[in-house]
Amino acid sequence: MIRISGLSHRIGKSAILHDISADLPKGKLTALIGPNGAGKSTLLRLIGRLEPLQSGSVTLDGADLSRTPTDQLALRMAVLGQQTAIASRLRLRELVGFGRWPHHKGRPRPRDLEVVNQALAAFSLDDLADRFIDEISGGQAQRAYLAMTVAQETDWLLLDEPLNNLDMAHARSLMARLGELVRVGGKSVVTVIHEVNYAAAWADHVVAMKQGRIVAQGSPYEVLTSETLSMLYDTPVGVGSHRGRPLVLHHV
Amino acid sequence: MRLLPAAMLVLAGLSVASLTIGAASVSILEATRDPWAALVLMESRLPRTLAVILTGAALAVAGVVLQALVRNRFVGPETTGTAESATLGLLAVTILFPASPLWVKMVAASLAAMLGTALFVAVIRRLPMREVMLVPIAGLVLSGVIGAIATFIGWQTDLLQYVNGWLMSGEFSGVLAGRYELLWVAAVAAGLAWFAADRFAILGLGDSVATGLGLSPGAVMRLGLAVVAVVTAMVITTVGLIPFVGLVVPNIVARIMGDNLRASIPVVAVFGAVLLLTCDLIGRLIRFPYEIPVGTILGVVGAVIFLWLLYRRPAHG
Ligand SMILES: Nc1ncnc2c1ncn2[C@@H]1O[C@H](COP(=O)(O)OP(=O)(O)O)[C@@H](O)[C@H]1O
Ligand SMILES: [Mg+2]
């Protein structure tokens, strides 16, 4: 479990997060939702220790994150940021290969290469493996970053808007894959999701944020209600039901 | 991967040419029998050839490391204030502790070069990321300012000729045995960069990615700055400022084989040596038996290559 307690954060003079406390369950797919600027990315970066904590604490299975060496954390938690514009000219295979760095520190073993190949295959990148990342489409690059994150083989995956740039088919297959990592692989996934219906259909746990605060958390049925969502996004939102999960009707 | 053996073959050919060519007409094949030929070879031709190879290789590697650190391809150790800062450091010890031994001067030059480059990095971190061309411009401005300070101090203290010797275009005609060995230090620093190649490549992906993979961006940055600073400081004190090698060679190699530095650094090193040795040979042959400084030849050759690179590829990354 990731436990966040009393976490506040400021950038310059403006307060971005206010006294956030939450538990992110282990072995579940957790969706972090909320309007633009709610502080989702900031919270995820703080949990992923990409940003130093200013106040409050985050623990991972009881261990204080700020006291755990960063290279050990890299074996337990992989983070995919929202801005992943990478300027380096790397072949996809090399990029995904860097996901194995925490394990081999520069000396890849056969097992590392195998994991890289599996990750490439899982995101249908086999054919592109020897292309440079500046010579593929945005969606293909996004899949490469995801493959790199998954290749890190950590118990926890923190993903910031992984559906960015993905078309319908790839978006669905990513969510299915995340679901499989959780249910079959025993992993825990925390992902920021922009389109609430993906959260409705796939998440086990939903955390809703607005203006730097958590306004609701719980199962999809508890959080994804017409009332909560209308308040969260300041716009009337209807919620129906489809195959036993909430279906959010926000587009009409 | 066949690139590396091919480039090494070219380098071997150029080295033989470099050992053969010179104002003194001796045959290197006679060196085992003719003591005069042996003397020329061991005291002059070989040191010179080695000096050129070490300088070219080390500068090119410093360039590729610097470009990974600042995530911009349009910089080299000669456009970031590094060389000028090293000069300032040398000047400072020469004025304050004139009797200090050579190694103290080298340490001072390296430390100053590192501080100057760190200043450059701090400056560009405040620039908007998208403005790719602001980075080299900021570097040129910083080089100009630090160079001007060094020139002013040199002028005030009657040390201007030293300052000019360090910052004017470099040349190898003065290289003799006993007067180039510091370049081995530069080569060791470049070797260290190869050892840490993955770390620099990962830092090139961004601080967040590096942290996520368990690296400390600050530590990798300091290591990289140390490599760049030591290489630059050793080169300018031994042979003077050598332009373009650290700028164009990493660009050419990245174009061909990308930024996987573990694979590319050996190629970068050999390409750097080939480029510099070619230019040195041109400089020695064009007005034989007189010489044109390699820095001057490089100014022309390097500028042409750089322009070609600019026009050939879109200016991203
Ligand atoms: N570097 C920054 N400087 C100032 N404000 C920032 C910076 N980064 C983010 N913010 C502000 O912090 C708030 C939260 O941002 P973010 O965590 O990216 O939101 P979300 O991911 O939920 O859209 C926003 O109001 C944003 O404007
Ligand atoms: Mg965000």
Coordinates of C-alpha atoms and ligand atoms in Angstrom, one line a residue:
Chain A
M1 CA 0.0 0.0 0.0
I2 CA 1.1 3.5 -0.7
R3 CA 0.1 5.8 2.2
I4 CA 0.1 9.5 1.7
S5 CA -0.3 11.6 4.8
G6 CA -0.6 15.3 5.3
L7 CA 1.1 16.1 2.0
S8 CA 1.1 19.7 0.9
H9 CA 3.1 21.2 -2.0
R10 CA 3.8 24.7 -3.3
I11 CA 5.5 25.9 -6.4
G12 CA 6.9 29.4 -5.8
K13 CA 4.2 31.3 -4.0
S14 CA 1.2 29.2 -5.1
A15 CA -0.1 26.3 -3.1
I16 CA -0.6 23.4 -5.5
L17 CA -1.6 20.6 -3.1
H18 CA -3.3 21.0 0.3
D19 CA -2.9 18.5 3.1
I20 CA -3.5 15.4 1.0
S21 CA -4.0 12.1 2.8
A22 CA -4.9 8.9 0.9
D23 CA -4.2 5.2 0.8
L24 CA -3.6 3.6 -2.6
P25 CA -4.4 -0.1 -2.3
K26 CA -1.9 -2.7 -3.2
G27 CA -2.8 -5.2 -6.0
K28 CA -5.4 -2.9 -7.5
L29 CA -5.8 -0.6 -10.5
T30 CA -6.2 2.9 -9.1
A31 CA -7.4 5.7 -11.3
L32 CA -6.6 9.3 -10.4
I33 CA -9.2 11.6 -12.0
G34 CA -10.0 15.3 -11.9
P35 CA -10.1 18.5 -14.1
N36 CA -6.9 20.0 -15.7
G37 CA -4.8 21.7 -13.1
A38 CA -6.2 19.7 -10.2
G39 CA -2.7 18.6 -9.2
K40 CA -2.8 15.0 -10.4
S41 CA 0.6 15.1 -12.1
T42 CA 2.2 16.9 -9.2
L43 CA 0.9 14.3 -6.7
L44 CA 2.1 11.5 -8.9
R45 CA 5.5 13.0 -9.3
L46 CA 5.7 13.4 -5.5
I47 CA 4.8 9.8 -4.9
G48 CA 7.3 8.8 -7.6
R49 CA 10.0 10.9 -5.8
L50 CA 10.6 12.8 -9.0
E51 CA 10.0 16.0 -7.0
P52 CA 11.3 16.4 -3.4
L53 CA 8.6 16.3 -0.7
Q54 CA 8.0 19.7 1.0
S55 CA 5.7 18.5 3.8
G56 CA 3.9 15.4 4.8
S57 CA 5.0 11.9 4.0
V58 CA 4.6 9.0 1.6
T59 CA 5.3 5.4 2.6
L60 CA 5.5 2.4 0.3
D61 CA 4.5 -0.8 2.1
G62 CA 5.5 1.0 5.4
A63 CA 8.9 2.3 4.2
D64 CA 9.3 6.0 4.1
L65 CA 10.0 7.0 0.5
S66 CA 12.2 10.0 1.4
R67 CA 14.5 7.7 3.3
T68 CA 14.8 4.9 0.7
P69 CA 17.7 5.2 -1.7
T70 CA 16.6 6.1 -5.2
D71 CA 18.2 3.1 -6.9
Q72 CA 16.3 0.8 -4.6
L73 CA 13.0 2.5 -5.3
A74 CA 13.7 2.0 -9.0
L75 CA 13.3 -1.7 -8.4
R76 CA 10.0 -1.3 -6.7
M77 CA 8.3 1.5 -8.5
A78 CA 8.3 2.7 -12.1
V79 CA 7.1 6.1 -13.2
L80 CA 5.9 7.3 -16.5
G81 CA 5.6 11.1 -16.6
Q82 CA 3.1 13.1 -18.5
Q83 CA 5.8 15.1 -20.5
T84 CA 7.9 12.5 -22.2
A85 CA 9.2 14.4 -25.1
I86 CA 12.6 12.8 -25.4
A87 CA 15.1 14.5 -27.6
S88 CA 17.6 11.6 -27.7
R89 CA 18.0 9.6 -30.9
L90 CA 17.6 6.1 -29.6
R91 CA 16.3 3.0 -31.2
L92 CA 13.1 1.7 -29.6
R93 CA 14.9 -1.4 -28.4
E94 CA 17.6 0.7 -26.7
L95 CA 15.0 3.0 -25.1
V96 CA 13.0 0.1 -23.7
G97 CA 16.3 -1.5 -22.7
F98 CA 17.0 1.4 -20.4
G99 CA 14.0 0.3 -18.4
R100 CA 16.2 -2.6 -17.3
W101 CA 19.0 -0.4 -16.0
P102 CA 17.9 -0.6 -12.4
H103 CA 18.4 -4.3 -12.6
H104 CA 21.6 -4.7 -14.5
K105 CA 23.4 -1.3 -14.0
G106 CA 25.0 -1.5 -17.4
R107 CA 25.6 -5.2 -17.9
P108 CA 22.5 -6.7 -19.5
R109 CA 22.0 -10.4 -19.0
P110 CA 20.0 -12.7 -21.2
R111 CA 17.0 -12.3 -18.9
D112 CA 17.1 -8.5 -19.4
L113 CA 17.0 -8.9 -23.2
E114 CA 14.2 -11.3 -22.9
V115 CA 12.1 -8.9 -20.8
V116 CA 12.8 -6.2 -23.3
N117 CA 11.6 -8.4 -26.2
Q118 CA 8.5 -9.3 -24.2
A119 CA 7.7 -5.6 -23.5
L120 CA 8.2 -4.7 -27.2
A121 CA 5.9 -7.5 -28.2
A122 CA 3.3 -6.6 -25.6
F123 CA 3.0 -3.1 -27.0
S124 CA 3.1 -4.4 -30.7
L125 CA 6.4 -2.7 -31.3
D126 CA 8.3 -5.7 -32.7
D127 CA 8.4 -4.2 -36.2
L128 CA 9.6 -0.8 -35.0
A129 CA 12.2 -2.1 -32.5
D130 CA 15.1 -0.9 -34.7
R131 CA 13.6 2.5 -35.6
F132 CA 14.7 5.8 -33.9
I133 CA 12.1 7.4 -31.6
D134 CA 12.3 10.6 -33.6
E135 CA 11.1 8.7 -36.6
I136 CA 7.8 7.3 -35.3
S137 CA 4.4 8.6 -34.5
G138 CA 3.4 10.1 -31.2
G139 CA 1.2 7.1 -30.3
Q140 CA 4.0 4.7 -31.2
A141 CA 6.4 6.7 -29.0
Q142 CA 3.9 6.7 -26.2
R143 CA 3.7 2.9 -26.4
A144 CA 7.5 2.7 -26.4
Y145 CA 7.6 4.7 -23.1
L146 CA 5.0 2.4 -21.7
A147 CA 7.0 -0.6 -22.8
M148 CA 10.1 0.9 -21.1
T149 CA 8.1 1.4 -17.9
V150 CA 6.7 -2.1 -17.9
A151 CA 10.2 -3.6 -18.7
Q152 CA 11.3 -2.1 -15.3
E153 CA 9.3 -5.0 -13.8
T154 CA 8.4 -3.2 -10.6
D155 CA 5.6 -4.1 -8.2
W156 CA 4.2 -0.6 -8.5
L157 CA 3.5 1.3 -11.7
L158 CA 2.7 5.0 -11.6
L159 CA 1.5 6.3 -15.0
D160 CA 0.5 9.9 -15.9
E161 CA -2.1 9.9 -18.7
P162 CA -0.8 6.8 -20.4
L163 CA -3.6 7.0 -22.9
N164 CA -2.2 10.2 -24.4
N165 CA -1.9 9.9 -28.1
L166 CA -3.3 6.4 -28.2
D167 CA -6.1 5.5 -30.6
M168 CA -9.2 3.7 -29.5
A169 CA -7.9 0.2 -30.1
H170 CA -4.5 0.8 -28.4
A171 CA -6.2 2.7 -25.5
R172 CA -8.4 -0.3 -24.8
S173 CA -5.6 -2.8 -25.2
L174 CA -3.5 -0.8 -22.8
M175 CA -6.2 -0.7 -20.1
A176 CA -6.7 -4.5 -20.6
R177 CA -3.0 -5.0 -20.2
L178 CA -2.9 -2.9 -17.1
G179 CA -5.8 -4.9 -15.7
E180 CA -3.9 -8.1 -16.5
L181 CA -0.8 -6.9 -14.8
V182 CA -2.9 -6.3 -11.7
R183 CA -5.0 -9.4 -11.7
V184 CA -2.5 -11.9 -13.1
G185 CA 0.8 -10.3 -12.4
G186 CA -0.1 -9.2 -8.9
K187 CA 1.1 -5.6 -9.7
S188 CA -0.3 -2.4 -8.3
V189 CA -1.0 0.4 -10.8
V190 CA -1.8 4.0 -10.2
T191 CA -2.7 5.9 -13.3
V192 CA -3.9 9.4 -14.1
I193 CA -6.8 9.1 -16.5
H194 CA -8.3 11.9 -18.4
E195 CA -11.2 10.1 -20.0
V196 CA -13.3 9.0 -17.0
N197 CA -15.0 6.1 -18.9
Y198 CA -11.7 4.2 -18.9
A199 CA -11.6 4.6 -15.2
A200 CA -15.3 3.5 -15.0
A201 CA -14.6 0.4 -17.0
W202 CA -11.3 -0.7 -15.6
A203 CA -10.4 0.8 -12.3
D204 CA -10.8 -1.0 -8.9
H205 CA -10.3 2.2 -7.0
V206 CA -10.9 5.8 -8.0
V207 CA -9.4 8.9 -6.4
A208 CA -10.9 12.2 -7.5
M209 CA -9.0 15.5 -7.1
K210 CA -9.9 19.1 -7.6
Q211 CA -8.0 22.2 -6.9
G212 CA -5.2 20.4 -5.0
R213 CA -7.5 18.4 -2.8
I214 CA -9.0 15.0 -2.8
V215 CA -12.7 15.3 -3.1
A216 CA -13.7 11.6 -3.3
Q217 CA -12.1 8.2 -3.2
G218 CA -13.5 4.7 -3.2
S219 CA -14.8 2.1 -5.7
P220 CA -15.9 3.3 -9.1
Y221 CA -19.6 3.0 -8.1
E222 CA -19.0 5.2 -5.0
V223 CA -17.0 7.9 -6.8
L224 CA -18.4 8.0 -10.3
T225 CA -21.8 9.3 -9.5
S226 CA -23.6 12.0 -11.3
E227 CA -23.4 14.2 -8.2
T228 CA -19.7 13.8 -7.6
L229 CA -18.7 14.2 -11.2
S230 CA -20.9 17.2 -11.8
M231 CA -19.3 18.9 -8.9
L232 CA -15.8 17.7 -9.9
Y233 CA -15.9 19.1 -13.4
D234 CA -18.3 21.9 -12.8
T235 CA -20.6 20.7 -15.5
P236 CA -23.7 18.6 -15.5
V237 CA -22.7 14.9 -16.0
G238 CA -25.1 12.0 -16.3
V239 CA -24.1 8.5 -15.2
G240 CA -25.7 5.3 -16.7
S241 CA -24.6 1.7 -16.4
H242 CA -23.1 -0.7 -18.9
R243 CA -22.2 -4.3 -18.2
G244 CA -22.4 -3.8 -14.5
R245 CA -20.0 -0.8 -14.5
P246 CA -20.8 3.0 -14.5
L247 CA -21.0 4.6 -17.8
V248 CA -20.4 8.4 -17.8
L249 CA -22.4 10.5 -20.2
H250 CA -20.5 13.8 -20.4
H251 CA -20.4 14.4 -24.1
V252 CA -24.0 15.5 -24.6
Chain B
M1 CA 29.2 -1.9 -36.1
R2 CA 31.5 -2.2 -39.1
L3 CA 31.8 1.5 -38.8
L4 CA 34.3 1.3 -36.0
P5 CA 36.8 -1.1 -37.7
A6 CA 36.6 1.0 -40.9
A7 CA 37.2 4.2 -39.0
M8 CA 40.2 2.6 -37.2
L9 CA 41.7 1.5 -40.5
V10 CA 41.5 5.1 -41.8
L11 CA 43.0 6.3 -38.6
A12 CA 45.9 3.8 -38.9
G13 CA 46.5 5.0 -42.5
L14 CA 46.5 8.7 -41.4
S15 CA 48.9 7.9 -38.6
V16 CA 51.4 6.3 -40.9
A17 CA 51.2 9.4 -43.1
S18 CA 51.6 11.6 -40.1
L19 CA 54.7 9.8 -39.0
T20 CA 56.2 10.0 -42.5
I21 CA 55.5 13.7 -43.3
G22 CA 57.6 16.5 -41.9
A23 CA 60.1 19.2 -42.6
A24 CA 63.1 17.0 -41.8
S25 CA 63.5 14.6 -44.6
V26 CA 64.0 11.3 -42.9
S27 CA 62.6 7.9 -43.7
I28 CA 60.9 6.2 -40.8
L29 CA 61.8 2.9 -42.3
E30 CA 65.4 3.7 -41.5
A31 CA 64.7 4.5 -37.9
T32 CA 66.1 1.2 -36.6
R33 CA 69.5 1.9 -38.3
D34 CA 69.7 5.6 -38.5
P35 CA 69.9 7.3 -35.1
W36 CA 68.9 10.7 -36.5
A37 CA 65.8 9.2 -38.1
A38 CA 65.0 7.5 -34.8
L39 CA 65.4 10.7 -32.9
V40 CA 63.1 12.6 -35.2
L41 CA 60.5 9.8 -35.0
M42 CA 60.6 9.3 -31.2
E43 CA 61.0 12.9 -30.2
S44 CA 58.8 14.7 -32.7
R45 CA 56.8 12.7 -35.2
L46 CA 55.4 10.1 -32.8
P47 CA 54.6 12.6 -30.0
R48 CA 52.9 14.9 -32.5
T49 CA 50.8 12.1 -34.0
L50 CA 49.8 10.8 -30.6
A51 CA 49.0 14.3 -29.4
V52 CA 46.7 14.9 -32.4
I53 CA 44.9 11.6 -31.9
L54 CA 44.5 12.0 -28.1
T55 CA 43.2 15.5 -28.6
G56 CA 40.8 14.7 -31.3
A57 CA 39.4 11.7 -29.5
A58 CA 39.1 13.3 -26.1
L59 CA 37.5 16.5 -27.5
A60 CA 34.9 14.6 -29.5
V61 CA 34.0 12.5 -26.5
A62 CA 33.8 15.6 -24.3
G63 CA 31.5 17.1 -26.9
V64 CA 29.1 14.1 -26.9
V65 CA 29.0 14.1 -23.1
L66 CA 28.3 17.8 -23.0
Q67 CA 25.5 17.5 -25.6
A68 CA 23.9 14.7 -23.5
L69 CA 24.1 16.8 -20.3
V70 CA 22.5 19.9 -21.8
R71 CA 20.3 18.0 -24.3
N72 CA 21.2 20.2 -27.1
R73 CA 23.3 19.3 -30.2
F74 CA 24.5 22.7 -31.0
V75 CA 27.1 23.0 -28.3
G76 CA 30.7 21.9 -27.9
P77 CA 33.3 22.5 -25.2
E78 CA 34.5 25.5 -27.2
T79 CA 31.1 27.3 -27.2
T80 CA 30.1 27.0 -23.5
G81 CA 32.7 29.1 -21.8
T82 CA 34.6 26.0 -20.7
A83 CA 37.9 26.9 -22.4
E84 CA 37.7 30.5 -21.4
S85 CA 37.0 29.5 -17.8
A86 CA 40.0 27.1 -17.8
T87 CA 42.1 30.1 -19.1
L88 CA 40.9 32.2 -16.2
G89 CA 41.8 29.5 -13.7
L90 CA 45.3 29.2 -15.2
L91 CA 45.7 32.9 -15.1
A92 CA 44.6 33.0 -11.5
V93 CA 47.3 30.5 -10.3
T94 CA 49.9 32.1 -12.5
I95 CA 49.3 35.4 -10.9
L96 CA 48.7 34.3 -7.3
F97 CA 51.1 31.4 -7.0
P98 CA 53.6 31.8 -9.9
A99 CA 55.9 29.1 -8.4
S100 CA 53.2 26.4 -8.2
P101 CA 54.0 23.1 -9.9
L102 CA 52.3 22.1 -13.2
W103 CA 49.8 19.8 -11.6
V104 CA 48.5 22.5 -9.4
K105 CA 48.0 24.7 -12.5
M106 CA 46.2 21.8 -14.2
V107 CA 43.9 21.2 -11.2
A108 CA 43.1 24.9 -11.1
A109 CA 42.4 25.1 -14.8
S110 CA 40.1 22.0 -14.6
L111 CA 38.2 23.3 -11.6
A112 CA 37.7 26.7 -13.2
A113 CA 36.5 25.0 -16.4
M114 CA 34.1 22.9 -14.4
L115 CA 32.7 26.0 -12.6
G116 CA 32.4 27.8 -15.9
T117 CA 30.5 24.9 -17.5
A118 CA 28.3 24.5 -14.5
L119 CA 27.5 28.2 -14.8
F120 CA 26.5 27.6 -18.4
V121 CA 24.3 24.7 -17.4
A122 CA 22.6 26.9 -14.7
V123 CA 22.0 29.6 -17.2
I124 CA 20.4 27.4 -19.9
R125 CA 18.2 25.7 -17.3
R126 CA 16.4 29.0 -17.0
L127 CA 15.8 29.3 -20.7
P128 CA 12.6 28.0 -22.3
M129 CA 13.1 24.4 -23.3
R130 CA 11.7 24.8 -26.8
E131 CA 14.2 27.5 -27.8
V132 CA 16.8 25.1 -29.1
M133 CA 19.0 27.9 -30.6
L134 CA 19.1 30.0 -27.4
V135 CA 21.4 27.4 -25.8
P136 CA 24.3 27.8 -28.2
I137 CA 23.8 31.6 -28.2
A138 CA 23.9 31.7 -24.4
G139 CA 27.1 29.7 -24.6
L140 CA 28.7 32.1 -27.1
V141 CA 27.7 35.1 -24.9
L142 CA 29.1 33.4 -21.8
S143 CA 32.3 32.4 -23.6
G144 CA 32.7 36.0 -24.9
V145 CA 32.2 37.5 -21.4
I146 CA 34.6 35.1 -19.7
G147 CA 37.1 35.4 -22.5
A148 CA 37.0 39.2 -22.3
I149 CA 37.6 39.0 -18.5
A150 CA 40.6 36.7 -19.1
T151 CA 42.0 39.0 -21.8
F152 CA 41.5 42.1 -19.6
I153 CA 43.3 40.5 -16.7
G154 CA 46.0 39.2 -19.0
W155 CA 46.5 42.7 -20.4
Q156 CA 46.6 44.3 -16.9
T157 CA 49.2 41.8 -15.7
D158 CA 51.3 41.6 -18.8
L159 CA 50.3 38.0 -19.3
L160 CA 48.4 38.6 -22.5
Q161 CA 50.7 36.4 -24.6
Y162 CA 49.9 33.4 -22.4
V163 CA 46.1 34.1 -22.7
N164 CA 46.4 34.4 -26.4
G165 CA 48.5 31.2 -26.5
W166 CA 45.7 29.3 -24.8
L167 CA 42.7 30.8 -26.6
M168 CA 44.1 31.4 -30.1
S169 CA 43.5 28.6 -32.5
G170 CA 45.5 25.6 -31.5
E171 CA 48.3 23.9 -33.3
F172 CA 50.6 21.0 -32.9
S173 CA 53.9 22.2 -34.4
G174 CA 55.4 22.8 -31.0
V175 CA 54.6 19.2 -29.7
L176 CA 57.7 17.3 -28.7
A177 CA 58.3 14.4 -26.4
G178 CA 57.9 15.7 -22.8
R179 CA 55.5 18.5 -23.9
Y180 CA 52.3 16.7 -24.7
E181 CA 51.9 14.0 -22.0
L182 CA 49.1 15.9 -20.2
L183 CA 46.9 14.9 -23.1
W184 CA 46.9 11.3 -21.7
V185 CA 45.0 12.7 -18.7
A186 CA 42.4 14.0 -21.2
A187 CA 42.3 10.6 -22.8
V188 CA 41.7 8.9 -19.4
A189 CA 38.9 11.3 -18.7
A190 CA 37.3 10.4 -22.0
G191 CA 37.8 6.7 -21.1
L192 CA 35.9 7.4 -17.9
A193 CA 33.1 8.9 -19.9
W194 CA 32.8 5.6 -21.8
F195 CA 32.7 3.7 -18.6
A196 CA 29.7 5.9 -17.5
A197 CA 28.2 6.1 -21.0
D198 CA 24.8 4.6 -20.0
R199 CA 24.4 7.1 -17.2
F200 CA 24.9 10.1 -19.6
A201 CA 22.6 8.5 -22.1
I202 CA 19.9 8.1 -19.4
L203 CA 20.4 11.7 -18.2
G204 CA 19.9 12.8 -21.8
L205 CA 16.4 11.3 -21.5
G206 CA 15.5 13.9 -18.8
D207 CA 16.0 14.3 -15.1
S208 CA 12.7 12.7 -14.3
V209 CA 13.4 9.6 -16.4
A210 CA 16.9 9.4 -14.8
T211 CA 15.5 9.6 -11.3
G212 CA 12.8 7.1 -12.1
L213 CA 15.5 4.7 -13.1
G214 CA 17.3 5.2 -9.9
L215 CA 20.1 7.6 -10.9
S216 CA 20.9 10.9 -9.2
P217 CA 20.8 13.5 -12.0
G218 CA 23.0 15.8 -9.9
A219 CA 25.8 13.2 -9.5
V220 CA 25.8 12.3 -13.2
M221 CA 25.8 15.9 -14.1
R222 CA 28.9 16.5 -11.9
L223 CA 30.7 13.5 -13.4
G224 CA 30.0 14.7 -16.9
L225 CA 31.1 18.3 -16.1
A226 CA 34.3 16.9 -14.7
V227 CA 35.0 15.0 -17.8
V228 CA 34.3 17.9 -20.1
A229 CA 36.4 20.3 -17.9
V230 CA 39.4 18.0 -17.6
V231 CA 39.5 17.3 -21.3
T232 CA 39.2 21.0 -22.2
A233 CA 41.7 22.2 -19.7
M234 CA 44.4 19.7 -20.7
V235 CA 43.9 20.4 -24.4
I236 CA 44.0 24.2 -24.1
T237 CA 47.1 24.2 -21.9
T238 CA 48.9 21.8 -24.2
V239 CA 48.0 22.8 -27.7
G240 CA 45.5 25.7 -27.4
L241 CA 41.8 26.0 -28.4
I242 CA 40.7 23.4 -31.0
P243 CA 37.3 24.4 -32.4
F244 CA 34.6 22.3 -34.0
V245 CA 35.8 18.7 -33.2
G246 CA 33.6 18.5 -30.0
L247 CA 30.7 20.1 -31.9
V248 CA 30.5 18.3 -35.3
V249 CA 31.8 14.8 -34.6
P250 CA 29.0 13.9 -32.1
N251 CA 26.5 15.3 -34.6
I252 CA 27.8 13.1 -37.4
V253 CA 27.9 10.0 -35.3
A254 CA 24.4 10.6 -33.7
R255 CA 23.0 11.0 -37.2
I256 CA 24.4 7.6 -38.2
M257 CA 24.0 5.5 -35.1
G258 CA 21.9 7.5 -32.6
D259 CA 22.5 8.4 -29.0
N260 CA 23.2 5.0 -27.4
L261 CA 26.4 6.3 -26.0
R262 CA 27.9 3.0 -24.9
A263 CA 28.0 2.0 -28.5
S264 CA 28.7 5.4 -30.0
I265 CA 31.5 6.8 -27.8
P266 CA 34.2 4.6 -29.3
V267 CA 33.1 5.7 -32.8
V268 CA 33.0 9.3 -31.7
A269 CA 36.5 9.0 -30.3
V270 CA 37.9 7.5 -33.5
F271 CA 36.0 9.9 -35.8
G272 CA 37.4 12.8 -33.7
A273 CA 40.9 11.6 -34.1
V274 CA 40.4 11.1 -37.8
L275 CA 39.0 14.6 -38.3
L276 CA 41.7 16.3 -36.4
L277 CA 44.6 14.2 -37.9
T278 CA 43.2 14.9 -41.4
C279 CA 43.1 18.6 -40.7
D280 CA 46.6 18.5 -39.1
L281 CA 48.0 16.8 -42.2
I282 CA 46.3 19.3 -44.5
G283 CA 47.9 22.1 -42.5
R284 CA 51.3 20.5 -42.8
L285 CA 51.0 19.8 -46.5
I286 CA 49.3 22.8 -48.0
R287 CA 52.4 25.1 -47.8
F288 CA 55.0 22.5 -47.2
P289 CA 57.5 22.8 -45.5
Y290 CA 55.7 25.6 -43.7
E291 CA 52.7 24.9 -41.5
I292 CA 49.2 26.3 -41.1
P293 CA 47.7 25.8 -37.6
V294 CA 45.2 23.0 -37.4
G295 CA 42.8 25.4 -35.7
T296 CA 42.7 27.5 -38.8
I297 CA 42.1 24.5 -41.1
L298 CA 39.4 23.2 -38.7
G299 CA 37.8 26.6 -38.7
V300 CA 37.1 26.2 -42.4
V301 CA 36.5 22.4 -42.5
G302 CA 34.4 22.4 -39.3
A303 CA 32.3 25.3 -40.4
V304 CA 31.5 23.6 -43.7
I305 CA 30.6 20.3 -42.0
F306 CA 28.5 22.1 -39.4
L307 CA 26.5 24.1 -42.0
W308 CA 26.0 20.9 -44.0
L309 CA 24.6 19.2 -40.8
L310 CA 22.3 22.2 -40.1
Y311 CA 20.8 22.1 -43.6
R312 CA 20.6 18.4 -43.8
R313 CA 18.6 17.6 -40.7
P314 CA 15.7 19.4 -39.1
A315 CA 16.8 21.3 -36.1
H316 CA 15.1 19.2 -33.5
G317 CA 16.9 17.8 -30.5
Ligands
LIG1 N1 6.3 24.6 -12.8 C1 5.1 25.1 -12.4 N2 5.1 26.4 -12.0 C2 3.9 27.0 -11.5 N3 2.8 26.3 -11.4 C3 2.7 25.0 -11.8 C4 3.9 24.4 -12.3 N4 3.6 23.1 -12.7 C5 2.3 23.0 -12.4 N5 1.8 24.1 -11.9 C6 0.4 24.3 -11.4 O1 0.1 23.3 -10.5 C7 -1.3 23.0 -10.7 C8 -1.4 21.5 -10.8 O2 -0.7 21.0 -12.0 P1 -0.8 19.5 -12.4 O3 -0.3 18.7 -11.2 O4 0.0 19.4 -13.7 O5 -2.3 19.3 -12.7 P2 -3.0 18.1 -13.5 O6 -2.0 17.1 -13.8 O7 -4.0 17.7 -12.6 O8 -3.6 18.7 -14.7 C9 -1.8 23.7 -11.9 O9 -2.6 24.8 -11.4 C10 -0.6 24.2 -12.6 O10 -0.9 25.4 -13.2
MG2 MG -1.3 16.3 -15.6

